[in-house]
XYZ file of C-alpha atoms in Angstrom:
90
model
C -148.366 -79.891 59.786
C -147.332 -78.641 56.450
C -146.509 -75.449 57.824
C -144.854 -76.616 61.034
C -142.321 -78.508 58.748
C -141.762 -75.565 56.699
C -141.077 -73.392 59.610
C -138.568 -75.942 61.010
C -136.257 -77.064 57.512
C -133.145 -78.376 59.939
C -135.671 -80.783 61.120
C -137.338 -81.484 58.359
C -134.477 -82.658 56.467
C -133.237 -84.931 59.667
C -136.790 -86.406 59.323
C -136.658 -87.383 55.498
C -133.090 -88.149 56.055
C -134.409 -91.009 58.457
C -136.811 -92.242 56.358
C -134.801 -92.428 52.938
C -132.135 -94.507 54.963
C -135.193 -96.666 56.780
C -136.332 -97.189 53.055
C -132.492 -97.787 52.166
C -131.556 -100.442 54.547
C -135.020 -102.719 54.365
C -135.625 -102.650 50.573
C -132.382 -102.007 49.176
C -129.524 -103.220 50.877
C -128.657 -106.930 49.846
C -124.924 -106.954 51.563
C -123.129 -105.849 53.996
C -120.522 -103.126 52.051
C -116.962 -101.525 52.521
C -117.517 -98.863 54.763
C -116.218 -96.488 52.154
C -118.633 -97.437 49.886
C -121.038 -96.808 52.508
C -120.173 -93.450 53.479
C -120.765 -92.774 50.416
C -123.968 -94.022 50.244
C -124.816 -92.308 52.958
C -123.723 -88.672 51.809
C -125.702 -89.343 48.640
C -128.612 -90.181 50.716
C -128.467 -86.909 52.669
C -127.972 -85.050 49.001
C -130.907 -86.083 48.013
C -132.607 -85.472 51.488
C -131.794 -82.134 50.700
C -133.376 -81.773 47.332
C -136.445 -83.451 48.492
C -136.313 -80.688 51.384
C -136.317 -78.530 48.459
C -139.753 -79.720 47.268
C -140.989 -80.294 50.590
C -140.714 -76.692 51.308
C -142.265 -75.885 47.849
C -144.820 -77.420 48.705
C -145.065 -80.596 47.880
C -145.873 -83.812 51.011
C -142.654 -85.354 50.894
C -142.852 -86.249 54.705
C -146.214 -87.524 54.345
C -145.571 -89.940 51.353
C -142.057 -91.441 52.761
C -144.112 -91.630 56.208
C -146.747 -94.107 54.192
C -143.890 -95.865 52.350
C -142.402 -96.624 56.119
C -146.038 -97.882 57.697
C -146.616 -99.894 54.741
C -143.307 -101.606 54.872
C -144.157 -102.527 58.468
C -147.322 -103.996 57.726
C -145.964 -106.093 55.593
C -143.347 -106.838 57.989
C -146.261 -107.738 60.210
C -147.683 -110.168 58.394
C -144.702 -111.821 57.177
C -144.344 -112.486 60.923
C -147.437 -113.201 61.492
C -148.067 -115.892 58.753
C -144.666 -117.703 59.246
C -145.635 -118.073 63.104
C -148.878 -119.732 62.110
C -146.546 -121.802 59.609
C -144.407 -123.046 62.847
C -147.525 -124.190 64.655
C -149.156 -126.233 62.051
């Protein structure tokens, strides 16, 4: 997979781009902001996709570890849902 990504960097850096901003938006984000501000935001977000491109390509499993971050995130997601429907029955 490694060397899939590092044949294809274009698409690589889309990838990490998506999951920087998935990371973004659930943990970060508090409030809704100017949408100047967030264009801003956003362009520093694809900066530093690019560096971490960088060390993805030097070898390093960028993809892999923001991929983890993501499913954990949803699993907790999960069980929040989870435990506040068995809240509402009881």
């Amino acid at each position: 997979m490694l060397e899939w990504l590092r044949a294809h960097p274009f698409v690589t850096w889309i990838i990490i781009f998506v999951l920087i901003t998935y990371v973004y938006n659930k943990v970060f984000k508090t409030r809704k902001l100017p949408i100047l501000k967030d264009a801003i935001i956003y362009l520093m977000l694809a900066l530093g996709s690019g560096m971490l491109l960088f060390f993805q390509l030097a070898g390093l499993p960028i993809v892999l570890s923001l991929t983890i971050a993501v499913v954990l995130m949803l699993m907790v997601r999960i069980r929040y849902y989870v435990q506040d429907r068995e809240n509402r029955k009881s």
